[in-house]
Amino acid sequence: MGYSNQFFKALGVGADNGGDIATFAKQSGVPSKKLKYYNEHNIVPTGNDLEGILVAAKITELSLRLKMGRLDKDIIEAIRENADSILPLIKDRTPSVESPMTSITLEFETVLGRLYKGDCYELLKTMENDSVDLIFADPPFNLAKLYPSEINDKLRTEKYLHWCQEWIKECVRVLKPGGALFLWNLPKWNASLTSYLEGMLTFRHWIAVDIKYSLPIQSRLYPSHYSLLYYIKGERPNTFHPDRLAMEVCPKCYGDLKDYGGYKDKMNPAGVNISDVWTDIPPVRHAKYKRRNGSNELSLKLLDRIIEMASNEGDLVFDPFGGSGTTYMAAELKGRRWIGCEIGPSDIIQDRFALIDKEREILEGYRASINSLFPRKTKLEREKRGLWTCESVKIKKQRGLFSEKG
Ligand SMILES: C[S@@+](CC[C@H](N)C(=O)[O-])C[C@H]1O[C@@H](n2cnc3c(N)ncnc32)[C@H](O)[C@@H]1O
């Protein structure tokens, strides 16, 4: 893939040649360190740096942008207008023969699902157009992590994004019209991927899932949310039934944490509307299943919520990046058909399925705590303490005793 040193290549500067870079730095008036930064991140310089660089390299901004593959709206417009004359110059990049499924093997299956071993891109190539109802993808984040599969998790920015675009394009192809695609990643990567998705799917939400994912970093804000992108194919989702959440109460005294003032009677007994900021998804750390600690396991609660929101029983769910199999477990427990893929060892997933009843208990626990303003235990505790409940407000209203202060 041609994703390296695009900036230096465009300028005719040898990326590995310190002398070359130093000379160009002198000519352009831009320090070597900054030039290396532009090259490393494939960033088009602006302002005085751009002016100095264009003069020194004797090129135009258009030429620089084209060679770096950084196309702004004006360039895209020009390409669009001249598409017929440009087309013969661009060789067709679509592989002419369907690549055979060489290294994909079926690892195990359940009544509802199948887990394959191999590269998800290869598996995707074998899947039919418009065949999947919901796709959830949690790829490696390119953080130089060591995976049991020994994949390269330290790609250059452009290469990582290009890799993501490849499998995303296939995901979009296999998604049914009205189907939903969820992408879980660091905000940094998802911010870039939105512009790619924009031309193919309809944006629904950027959901911020409040989980701290690293230690505080000096001179940065404390990274505290993952991005969950939610797109659909076409104009309208086939399925959208988000859960409603319980009202937040003090865990000790069960009192209100927010002032609902005179609106208590307007609160829906079925729970609070879910927003696009999720603060109740726990990080997963196992004391018991130590081997699962390194698998980047997501909470079953997260996948329960997504699958519930955007699919129905019997629908087909696909997750290209197995890890510890959270998506497959949630899908199985919720009566969805599923297809999975993991490039590395998958014994963790199989071990997990052997203990499915334990997972069912966890899921039932989650589900018992939602879709009601005050789930059973909270309601009992509030009644004991004489705190308002939906029923008490209703009775007061019937008797004409309900006031602004409740
Ligand atoms: C972030 S983890 C997924 C964790 C998962 N969501 C869970 O909750 O357990 C990403 C996984 O994708 C796998 N992987 C990486 N590249 C892959 C590829 N090209 N095809 C299939 N799996 C891949 C890695 O081995 C890793 O287990």
Short mmCIF file of C-alpha atoms and ligand atoms in Angstrom, two decimals:
data_model
loop_
_atom_site.label_atom_id
_atom_site.label_comp_id
_atom_site.label_asym_id
_atom_site.label_seq_id
_atom_site.Cartn_x
_atom_site.Cartn_y
_atom_site.Cartn_z
CA MET A 1 0.00 0.00 0.00
CA GLY A 2 1.33 3.43 -0.89
CA TYR A 3 0.72 5.00 2.48
CA SER A 4 4.14 6.09 3.55
CA ASN A 5 6.08 9.29 3.26
CA GLN A 6 3.53 10.86 0.94
CA PHE A 7 4.51 14.36 2.03
CA PHE A 8 8.23 13.89 1.44
CA LYS A 9 7.56 12.04 -1.82
CA ALA A 10 5.45 14.96 -3.05
CA LEU A 11 8.31 17.35 -2.26
CA GLY A 12 10.96 15.11 -3.80
CA VAL A 13 12.73 14.78 -0.44
CA GLY A 14 14.25 11.48 0.71
CA ALA A 15 12.44 10.48 3.90
CA ASP A 16 15.44 8.50 5.15
CA ASN A 17 17.94 11.10 4.14
CA GLY A 18 18.65 13.44 7.05
CA GLY A 19 20.78 15.69 4.85
CA ASP A 20 18.02 16.03 2.27
CA ILE A 21 15.52 16.99 4.95
CA ALA A 22 17.91 19.50 6.52
CA THR A 23 18.55 21.14 3.14
CA PHE A 24 14.85 21.38 2.41
CA ALA A 25 14.27 22.79 5.90
CA LYS A 26 16.76 25.55 5.18
CA GLN A 27 15.23 26.32 1.77
CA SER A 28 11.66 26.39 3.01
CA GLY A 29 12.29 27.97 6.39
CA VAL A 30 10.37 25.13 8.08
CA PRO A 31 12.34 23.23 10.76
CA SER A 32 13.17 19.56 10.03
CA LYS A 33 11.19 18.45 13.09
CA LYS A 34 8.05 20.09 11.74
CA LEU A 35 8.59 18.64 8.27
CA LYS A 36 8.87 15.19 9.83
CA TYR A 37 5.64 15.83 11.73
CA TYR A 38 3.81 16.74 8.49
CA ASN A 39 5.19 13.61 6.88
CA GLU A 40 4.43 11.26 9.77
CA HIS A 41 0.79 12.39 10.00
CA ASN A 42 0.28 13.18 6.31
CA ILE A 43 -0.85 16.68 7.21
CA VAL A 44 -1.00 19.43 4.60
CA PRO A 45 0.82 22.48 6.01
CA THR A 46 -0.94 25.84 6.09
CA GLY A 47 -0.01 29.53 6.44
CA ASN A 48 3.67 30.53 6.29
CA ASP A 49 4.84 26.90 6.34
CA LEU A 50 2.80 26.12 3.23
CA GLU A 51 4.06 29.18 1.41
CA GLY A 52 7.71 28.38 2.20
CA ILE A 53 7.30 24.74 1.23
CA LEU A 54 5.58 25.47 -2.10
CA VAL A 55 8.29 27.94 -3.09
CA ALA A 56 11.11 25.61 -2.07
CA ALA A 57 9.59 22.57 -3.82
CA LYS A 58 8.41 24.60 -6.82
CA ILE A 59 4.98 23.00 -6.77
CA THR A 60 1.43 24.23 -6.34
CA GLU A 61 -0.87 23.54 -3.43
CA LEU A 62 -3.10 21.53 -5.76
CA SER A 63 -0.19 19.32 -6.76
CA LEU A 64 0.84 18.85 -3.13
CA ARG A 65 -2.69 17.93 -2.08
CA LEU A 66 -3.17 15.51 -4.96
CA LYS A 67 0.14 13.78 -4.26
CA MET A 68 -0.67 13.53 -0.55
CA GLY A 69 -4.17 12.24 -1.27
CA ARG A 70 -5.65 15.10 0.76
CA LEU A 71 -8.57 16.23 -1.33
CA ASP A 72 -10.62 19.19 -0.26
CA LYS A 73 -14.10 20.00 -1.58
CA ASP A 74 -12.73 22.12 -4.50
CA ILE A 75 -10.52 19.29 -5.75
CA ILE A 76 -13.32 16.76 -5.38
CA GLU A 77 -15.57 19.08 -7.34
CA ALA A 78 -12.95 19.41 -10.11
CA ILE A 79 -12.49 15.63 -10.24
CA ARG A 80 -16.26 15.16 -10.38
CA GLU A 81 -16.60 17.61 -13.27
CA ASN A 82 -13.75 15.98 -15.21
CA ALA A 83 -14.59 12.40 -14.27
CA ASP A 84 -14.83 11.15 -17.88
CA SER A 85 -11.36 12.33 -18.82
CA ILE A 86 -9.79 11.26 -15.52
CA LEU A 87 -11.31 7.79 -15.50
CA PRO A 88 -9.02 6.24 -18.15
CA LEU A 89 -6.01 7.52 -16.21
CA ILE A 90 -7.00 5.71 -13.04
CA LYS A 91 -6.57 1.99 -13.21
CA ASP A 92 -9.48 -0.05 -11.97
CA ARG A 93 -8.66 -1.07 -8.42
CA THR A 94 -11.44 -3.60 -8.03
CA PRO A 95 -9.98 -7.12 -8.00
CA SER A 96 -11.25 -8.81 -11.16
CA VAL A 97 -11.62 -12.28 -9.61
CA GLU A 98 -13.32 -12.91 -6.28
CA SER A 99 -10.53 -13.89 -3.91
CA PRO A 100 -11.09 -17.47 -2.78
CA MET A 101 -11.71 -18.16 0.89
CA THR A 102 -8.29 -19.64 1.43
CA SER A 103 -7.64 -19.42 5.12
CA ILE A 104 -11.08 -19.11 6.65
CA THR A 105 -12.19 -22.11 8.68
CA LEU A 106 -15.26 -22.77 10.75
CA GLU A 107 -14.15 -22.81 14.39
CA PHE A 108 -17.41 -23.73 16.10
CA GLU A 109 -21.15 -23.30 15.80
CA THR A 110 -24.20 -23.06 17.98
CA VAL A 111 -27.88 -23.30 17.12
CA LEU A 112 -27.84 -19.60 16.23
CA GLY A 113 -24.31 -18.73 15.23
CA ARG A 114 -21.05 -19.58 13.56
CA LEU A 115 -17.56 -18.48 14.50
CA TYR A 116 -14.91 -18.45 11.78
CA LYS A 117 -11.16 -18.31 12.20
CA GLY A 118 -9.26 -16.00 9.89
CA ASP A 119 -9.17 -12.50 8.49
CA CYS A 120 -12.58 -10.83 8.61
CA TYR A 121 -11.96 -9.14 5.27
CA GLU A 122 -11.68 -12.52 3.61
CA LEU A 123 -14.80 -13.73 5.37
CA LEU A 124 -16.68 -10.58 4.38
CA LYS A 125 -15.76 -11.19 0.74
CA THR A 126 -17.73 -14.43 0.88
CA MET A 127 -20.84 -12.87 2.42
CA GLU A 128 -23.87 -11.92 0.35
CA ASN A 129 -24.95 -8.38 -0.47
CA ASP A 130 -27.64 -6.91 1.81
CA SER A 131 -27.74 -9.92 4.12
CA VAL A 132 -26.97 -8.69 7.68
CA ASP A 133 -29.34 -6.77 9.99
CA LEU A 134 -26.83 -5.40 12.47
CA ILE A 135 -23.05 -5.06 12.43
CA PHE A 136 -20.99 -4.17 15.47
CA ALA A 137 -17.24 -3.73 15.01
CA ASP A 138 -14.62 -3.22 17.71
CA PRO A 139 -11.31 -3.38 15.81
CA PRO A 140 -7.85 -3.10 17.33
CA PHE A 141 -7.17 0.58 18.07
CA ASN A 142 -3.63 0.72 16.65
CA LEU A 143 -2.16 1.35 20.07
CA ALA A 144 0.77 -1.02 19.66
CA LYS A 145 -0.94 -3.65 21.80
CA LEU A 146 0.28 -7.20 21.76
CA TYR A 147 -2.60 -9.44 20.66
CA PRO A 148 -2.56 -13.23 20.95
CA SER A 149 -3.05 -13.19 17.15
CA GLU A 150 0.20 -11.18 16.86
CA ILE A 151 -1.40 -8.77 14.39
CA ASN A 152 0.45 -5.55 13.69
CA ASP A 153 -1.20 -2.99 15.98
CA LYS A 154 1.17 -0.17 15.17
CA LEU A 155 0.40 0.87 11.61
CA ARG A 156 1.02 4.30 10.20
CA THR A 157 -2.04 6.50 10.57
CA GLU A 158 -2.93 6.43 6.88
CA LYS A 159 -2.44 2.71 6.65
CA TYR A 160 -4.62 2.00 9.67
CA LEU A 161 -7.39 4.21 8.28
CA HIS A 162 -7.09 2.58 4.88
CA TRP A 163 -7.35 -0.86 6.48
CA CYS A 164 -10.47 0.28 8.35
CA GLN A 165 -11.97 1.61 5.14
CA GLU A 166 -11.44 -1.74 3.43
CA TRP A 167 -13.43 -3.80 5.92
CA ILE A 168 -15.97 -1.02 6.50
CA LYS A 169 -16.71 -0.91 2.76
CA GLU A 170 -17.41 -4.64 2.84
CA CYS A 171 -19.54 -4.28 5.98
CA VAL A 172 -21.62 -1.64 4.21
CA ARG A 173 -22.05 -3.95 1.21
CA VAL A 174 -23.35 -6.84 3.31
CA LEU A 175 -25.62 -4.66 5.46
CA LYS A 176 -29.33 -4.90 4.65
CA PRO A 177 -31.16 -1.72 3.62
CA GLY A 178 -32.41 -0.32 6.93
CA GLY A 179 -29.74 -2.27 8.80
CA ALA A 180 -27.47 -0.69 11.43
CA LEU A 181 -23.70 -0.37 11.62
CA PHE A 182 -22.03 0.40 14.95
CA LEU A 183 -18.33 1.25 15.10
CA TRP A 184 -16.54 1.24 18.44
CA ASN A 185 -13.22 3.05 18.57
CA LEU A 186 -11.20 5.85 20.08
CA PRO A 187 -12.65 9.30 19.22
CA LYS A 188 -9.48 10.04 17.22
CA TRP A 189 -10.10 7.19 14.76
CA ASN A 190 -13.86 7.47 14.56
CA ALA A 191 -13.56 11.20 13.83
CA SER A 192 -11.62 10.30 10.66
CA LEU A 193 -13.88 7.43 9.69
CA THR A 194 -17.05 9.54 9.71
CA SER A 195 -16.03 11.35 6.52
CA TYR A 196 -15.59 7.99 4.79
CA LEU A 197 -18.94 6.69 6.02
CA GLU A 198 -20.73 9.88 5.11
CA GLY A 199 -20.95 9.03 1.42
CA MET A 200 -22.35 5.56 2.03
CA LEU A 201 -24.62 5.46 5.05
CA THR A 202 -26.91 7.73 7.03
CA PHE A 203 -25.54 9.10 10.28
CA ARG A 204 -27.70 8.48 13.36
CA HIS A 205 -25.52 9.15 16.40
CA TRP A 206 -22.07 9.62 17.86
CA ILE A 207 -22.62 7.97 21.22
CA ALA A 208 -20.08 8.87 23.91
CA VAL A 209 -19.59 5.92 26.23
CA ASP A 210 -18.06 7.21 29.41
CA ILE A 211 -15.29 4.78 30.31
CA LYS A 212 -11.81 6.00 31.16
CA TYR A 213 -9.44 4.28 28.78
CA SER A 214 -6.02 5.43 29.80
CA LEU A 215 -4.19 7.09 32.62
CA PRO A 216 -4.19 10.89 32.67
CA ILE A 217 -1.72 12.21 30.08
CA GLN A 218 0.28 15.38 30.70
CA SER A 219 -0.88 18.40 28.66
CA ARG A 220 -4.00 16.53 27.49
CA LEU A 221 -7.54 16.19 28.83
CA TYR A 222 -8.15 12.92 30.64
CA PRO A 223 -9.44 10.52 27.91
CA SER A 224 -12.76 9.48 29.30
CA HIS A 225 -15.01 8.29 26.51
CA TYR A 226 -15.07 5.81 23.70
CA SER A 227 -16.89 6.72 20.53
CA LEU A 228 -19.71 4.51 19.32
CA LEU A 229 -20.76 5.52 15.81
CA TYR A 230 -24.23 4.51 14.77
CA TYR A 231 -25.13 4.57 11.07
CA ILE A 232 -27.92 3.02 9.04
CA LYS A 233 -28.16 1.97 5.42
CA GLY A 234 -30.75 4.11 3.69
CA GLU A 235 -33.10 6.65 5.13
CA ARG A 236 -34.89 4.84 7.91
CA PRO A 237 -33.85 2.11 10.34
CA ASN A 238 -35.70 -1.18 10.09
CA THR A 239 -35.61 -1.48 13.85
CA PHE A 240 -35.26 1.08 16.59
CA HIS A 241 -36.40 0.21 20.06
CA PRO A 242 -34.01 1.71 22.57
CA ASP A 243 -34.27 0.60 26.17
CA ARG A 244 -35.34 3.16 28.75
CA LEU A 245 -33.23 3.65 31.84
CA ALA A 246 -34.12 3.72 35.52
CA MET A 247 -34.03 7.09 37.24
CA GLU A 248 -30.71 7.65 38.99
CA VAL A 249 -31.10 7.48 42.77
CA CYS A 250 -28.66 7.66 45.66
CA PRO A 251 -27.28 4.13 46.16
CA LYS A 252 -27.41 4.58 49.94
CA CYS A 253 -30.64 6.42 50.73
CA TYR A 254 -32.50 5.82 47.41
CA GLY A 255 -33.38 9.54 47.27
CA ASP A 256 -33.54 11.59 44.05
CA LEU A 257 -30.20 12.69 42.67
CA LYS A 258 -31.80 15.32 40.46
CA ASP A 259 -34.56 17.76 41.20
CA TYR A 260 -37.56 16.71 39.13
CA GLY A 261 -39.63 19.52 40.67
CA GLY A 262 -43.20 19.64 39.49
CA TYR A 263 -42.50 17.23 36.64
CA LYS A 264 -42.65 14.03 38.66
CA ASP A 265 -46.11 13.35 37.28
CA LYS A 266 -44.78 13.71 33.76
CA MET A 267 -42.06 11.09 34.23
CA ASN A 268 -42.66 7.96 32.20
CA PRO A 269 -43.07 4.95 34.54
CA ALA A 270 -41.30 2.90 31.84
CA GLY A 271 -38.08 4.83 32.48
CA VAL A 272 -35.99 7.73 31.25
CA ASN A 273 -35.21 8.24 27.54
CA ILE A 274 -31.75 7.03 26.76
CA SER A 275 -29.41 9.80 25.54
CA ASP A 276 -26.31 9.74 23.36
CA VAL A 277 -24.05 9.84 26.43
CA TRP A 278 -23.88 6.50 28.21
CA THR A 279 -22.46 6.62 31.70
CA ASP A 280 -23.55 3.25 33.01
CA ILE A 281 -21.38 0.85 30.99
CA PRO A 282 -18.80 -0.74 33.29
CA PRO A 283 -15.25 -1.52 32.20
CA VAL A 284 -14.56 -5.26 32.23
CA ARG A 285 -11.92 -6.55 34.58
CA HIS A 286 -11.99 -10.16 35.64
CA ALA A 287 -10.65 -11.46 38.87
CA LYS A 288 -12.03 -14.87 37.97
CA TYR A 289 -11.27 -15.27 34.26
CA LYS A 290 -7.71 -13.95 34.23
CA ARG A 291 -7.10 -15.11 30.66
CA ARG A 292 -9.91 -12.89 29.44
CA ASN A 293 -8.26 -9.76 30.89
CA GLY A 294 -6.05 -9.28 27.84
CA SER A 295 -8.83 -9.76 25.29
CA ASN A 296 -10.21 -6.18 25.36
CA GLU A 297 -13.55 -7.60 26.41
CA LEU A 298 -16.48 -5.20 26.31
CA SER A 299 -19.35 -5.33 28.73
CA LEU A 300 -22.27 -7.60 27.91
CA LYS A 301 -24.44 -4.66 28.97
CA LEU A 302 -23.14 -2.60 26.03
CA LEU A 303 -23.89 -5.28 23.46
CA ASP A 304 -27.25 -6.05 25.06
CA ARG A 305 -28.24 -2.40 24.63
CA ILE A 306 -27.06 -2.18 21.01
CA ILE A 307 -28.62 -5.46 19.93
CA GLU A 308 -31.88 -4.64 21.69
CA MET A 309 -32.00 -1.20 20.07
CA ALA A 310 -31.31 -2.18 16.47
CA SER A 311 -32.41 -5.77 15.89
CA ASN A 312 -35.24 -8.22 16.46
CA GLU A 313 -35.22 -11.85 17.48
CA GLY A 314 -34.16 -14.00 14.54
CA ASP A 315 -32.21 -11.13 12.88
CA LEU A 316 -28.63 -11.69 11.77
CA VAL A 317 -25.84 -9.96 13.73
CA PHE A 318 -22.24 -9.80 12.47
CA ASP A 319 -19.12 -8.79 14.38
CA PRO A 320 -15.86 -9.04 12.40
CA PHE A 321 -13.56 -8.81 15.46
CA GLY A 322 -14.27 -11.60 17.92
CA GLY A 323 -11.96 -10.93 20.87
CA SER A 324 -13.64 -12.69 23.78
CA GLY A 325 -16.93 -13.02 21.88
CA THR A 326 -19.13 -10.56 23.78
CA THR A 327 -21.25 -9.77 20.71
CA TYR A 328 -21.79 -13.43 19.93
CA MET A 329 -22.75 -14.19 23.51
CA ALA A 330 -25.24 -11.31 23.65
CA ALA A 331 -26.70 -12.29 20.28
CA GLU A 332 -27.08 -15.94 21.29
CA LEU A 333 -28.73 -15.08 24.61
CA LYS A 334 -31.10 -12.68 22.90
CA GLY A 335 -32.20 -15.08 20.18
CA ARG A 336 -30.41 -13.41 17.28
CA ARG A 337 -28.55 -15.37 14.63
CA TRP A 338 -24.89 -14.38 14.45
CA ILE A 339 -21.72 -14.66 12.40
CA GLY A 340 -18.34 -14.12 14.04
CA CYS A 341 -14.70 -14.01 13.08
CA GLU A 342 -11.43 -14.00 14.99
CA ILE A 343 -8.00 -14.04 13.43
CA GLY A 344 -6.30 -15.28 16.60
CA PRO A 345 -7.05 -18.10 19.03
CA SER A 346 -10.72 -18.40 19.89
CA ASP A 347 -10.64 -20.82 22.83
CA ILE A 348 -11.63 -17.94 25.13
CA ILE A 349 -14.88 -17.58 23.16
CA GLN A 350 -15.55 -21.29 23.23
CA ASP A 351 -14.84 -21.50 26.97
CA ARG A 352 -17.29 -18.66 27.44
CA PHE A 353 -20.03 -20.46 25.57
CA ALA A 354 -19.47 -23.51 27.76
CA LEU A 355 -20.57 -21.34 30.70
CA ILE A 356 -23.46 -19.64 28.93
CA ASP A 357 -25.84 -19.98 31.90
CA LYS A 358 -23.61 -17.72 33.97
CA GLU A 359 -23.74 -15.10 31.21
CA ARG A 360 -27.53 -15.47 31.00
CA GLU A 361 -27.80 -14.63 34.70
CA ILE A 362 -25.69 -11.49 34.19
CA LEU A 363 -27.83 -10.41 31.25
CA GLU A 364 -31.05 -11.03 33.13
CA GLY A 365 -29.66 -8.90 35.98
CA TYR A 366 -29.11 -5.99 33.59
CA ARG A 367 -32.49 -6.32 31.99
CA ALA A 368 -34.25 -6.39 35.36
CA SER A 369 -32.77 -2.97 36.13
CA ILE A 370 -34.07 -1.10 33.05
CA ASN A 371 -37.31 -0.14 31.31
CA SER A 372 -38.85 1.00 34.58
CA LEU A 373 -38.40 4.35 36.33
CA PHE A 374 -37.93 2.50 39.61
CA PRO A 375 -36.98 -1.14 39.24
CA ARG A 376 -38.35 -3.52 41.86
CA LYS A 377 -35.70 -3.12 44.56
CA THR A 378 -35.54 0.68 44.22
CA LYS A 379 -39.31 0.93 44.34
CA LEU A 380 -39.52 -1.14 47.54
CA GLU A 381 -36.75 0.89 49.21
CA ARG A 382 -38.40 4.19 48.23
CA GLU A 383 -41.78 3.03 49.50
CA LYS A 384 -40.15 2.02 52.80
CA ARG A 385 -38.67 5.52 53.12
CA GLY A 386 -41.83 7.37 52.11
CA LEU A 387 -40.20 8.70 48.92
CA TRP A 388 -42.35 9.33 45.87
CA THR A 389 -42.98 6.60 43.31
CA CYS A 390 -45.01 6.70 40.10
CA GLU A 391 -47.90 5.11 41.97
CA SER A 392 -47.80 7.56 44.89
CA VAL A 393 -47.81 10.53 42.47
CA LYS A 394 -50.74 9.01 40.57
CA ILE A 395 -52.77 8.51 43.74
CA LYS A 396 -52.03 12.05 44.94
CA LYS A 397 -53.13 13.41 41.58
CA GLN A 398 -56.37 11.42 41.67
CA ARG A 399 -57.11 12.83 45.12
CA GLY A 400 -56.23 16.36 44.00
CA LEU A 401 -53.35 16.45 46.46
CA PHE A 402 -50.51 16.74 43.94
CA SER A 403 -48.80 20.13 44.04
CA GLU A 404 -45.82 21.61 42.21
CA LYS A 405 -43.67 20.31 45.05
CA GLY A 406 -45.16 16.81 44.68
C1 LIG B 1 -10.62 -5.09 20.38
S1 LIG B 1 -10.68 -6.81 20.22
C2 LIG B 1 -12.43 -7.17 20.21
C3 LIG B 1 -12.99 -7.40 21.60
C4 LIG B 1 -14.45 -7.81 21.59
N1 LIG B 1 -15.32 -6.74 21.16
C5 LIG B 1 -14.90 -8.30 22.96
O1 LIG B 1 -15.75 -7.65 23.59
O2 LIG B 1 -14.38 -9.30 23.43
C6 LIG B 1 -10.23 -7.01 18.56
C7 LIG B 1 -10.02 -8.44 18.12
O3 LIG B 1 -9.95 -8.48 16.70
C8 LIG B 1 -9.04 -9.47 16.30
N2 LIG B 1 -8.60 -9.14 14.94
C9 LIG B 1 -7.67 -8.24 14.55
N3 LIG B 1 -7.58 -8.19 13.21
C10 LIG B 1 -8.49 -9.05 12.73
C11 LIG B 1 -8.91 -9.42 11.43
N4 LIG B 1 -8.35 -8.87 10.35
N5 LIG B 1 -9.89 -10.35 11.29
C12 LIG B 1 -10.47 -10.90 12.40
N6 LIG B 1 -10.12 -10.60 13.65
C13 LIG B 1 -9.16 -9.68 13.83
C14 LIG B 1 -7.94 -9.39 17.36
O4 LIG B 1 -7.21 -10.61 17.42
C15 LIG B 1 -8.75 -9.09 18.63
O5 LIG B 1 -9.07 -10.28 19.31
#
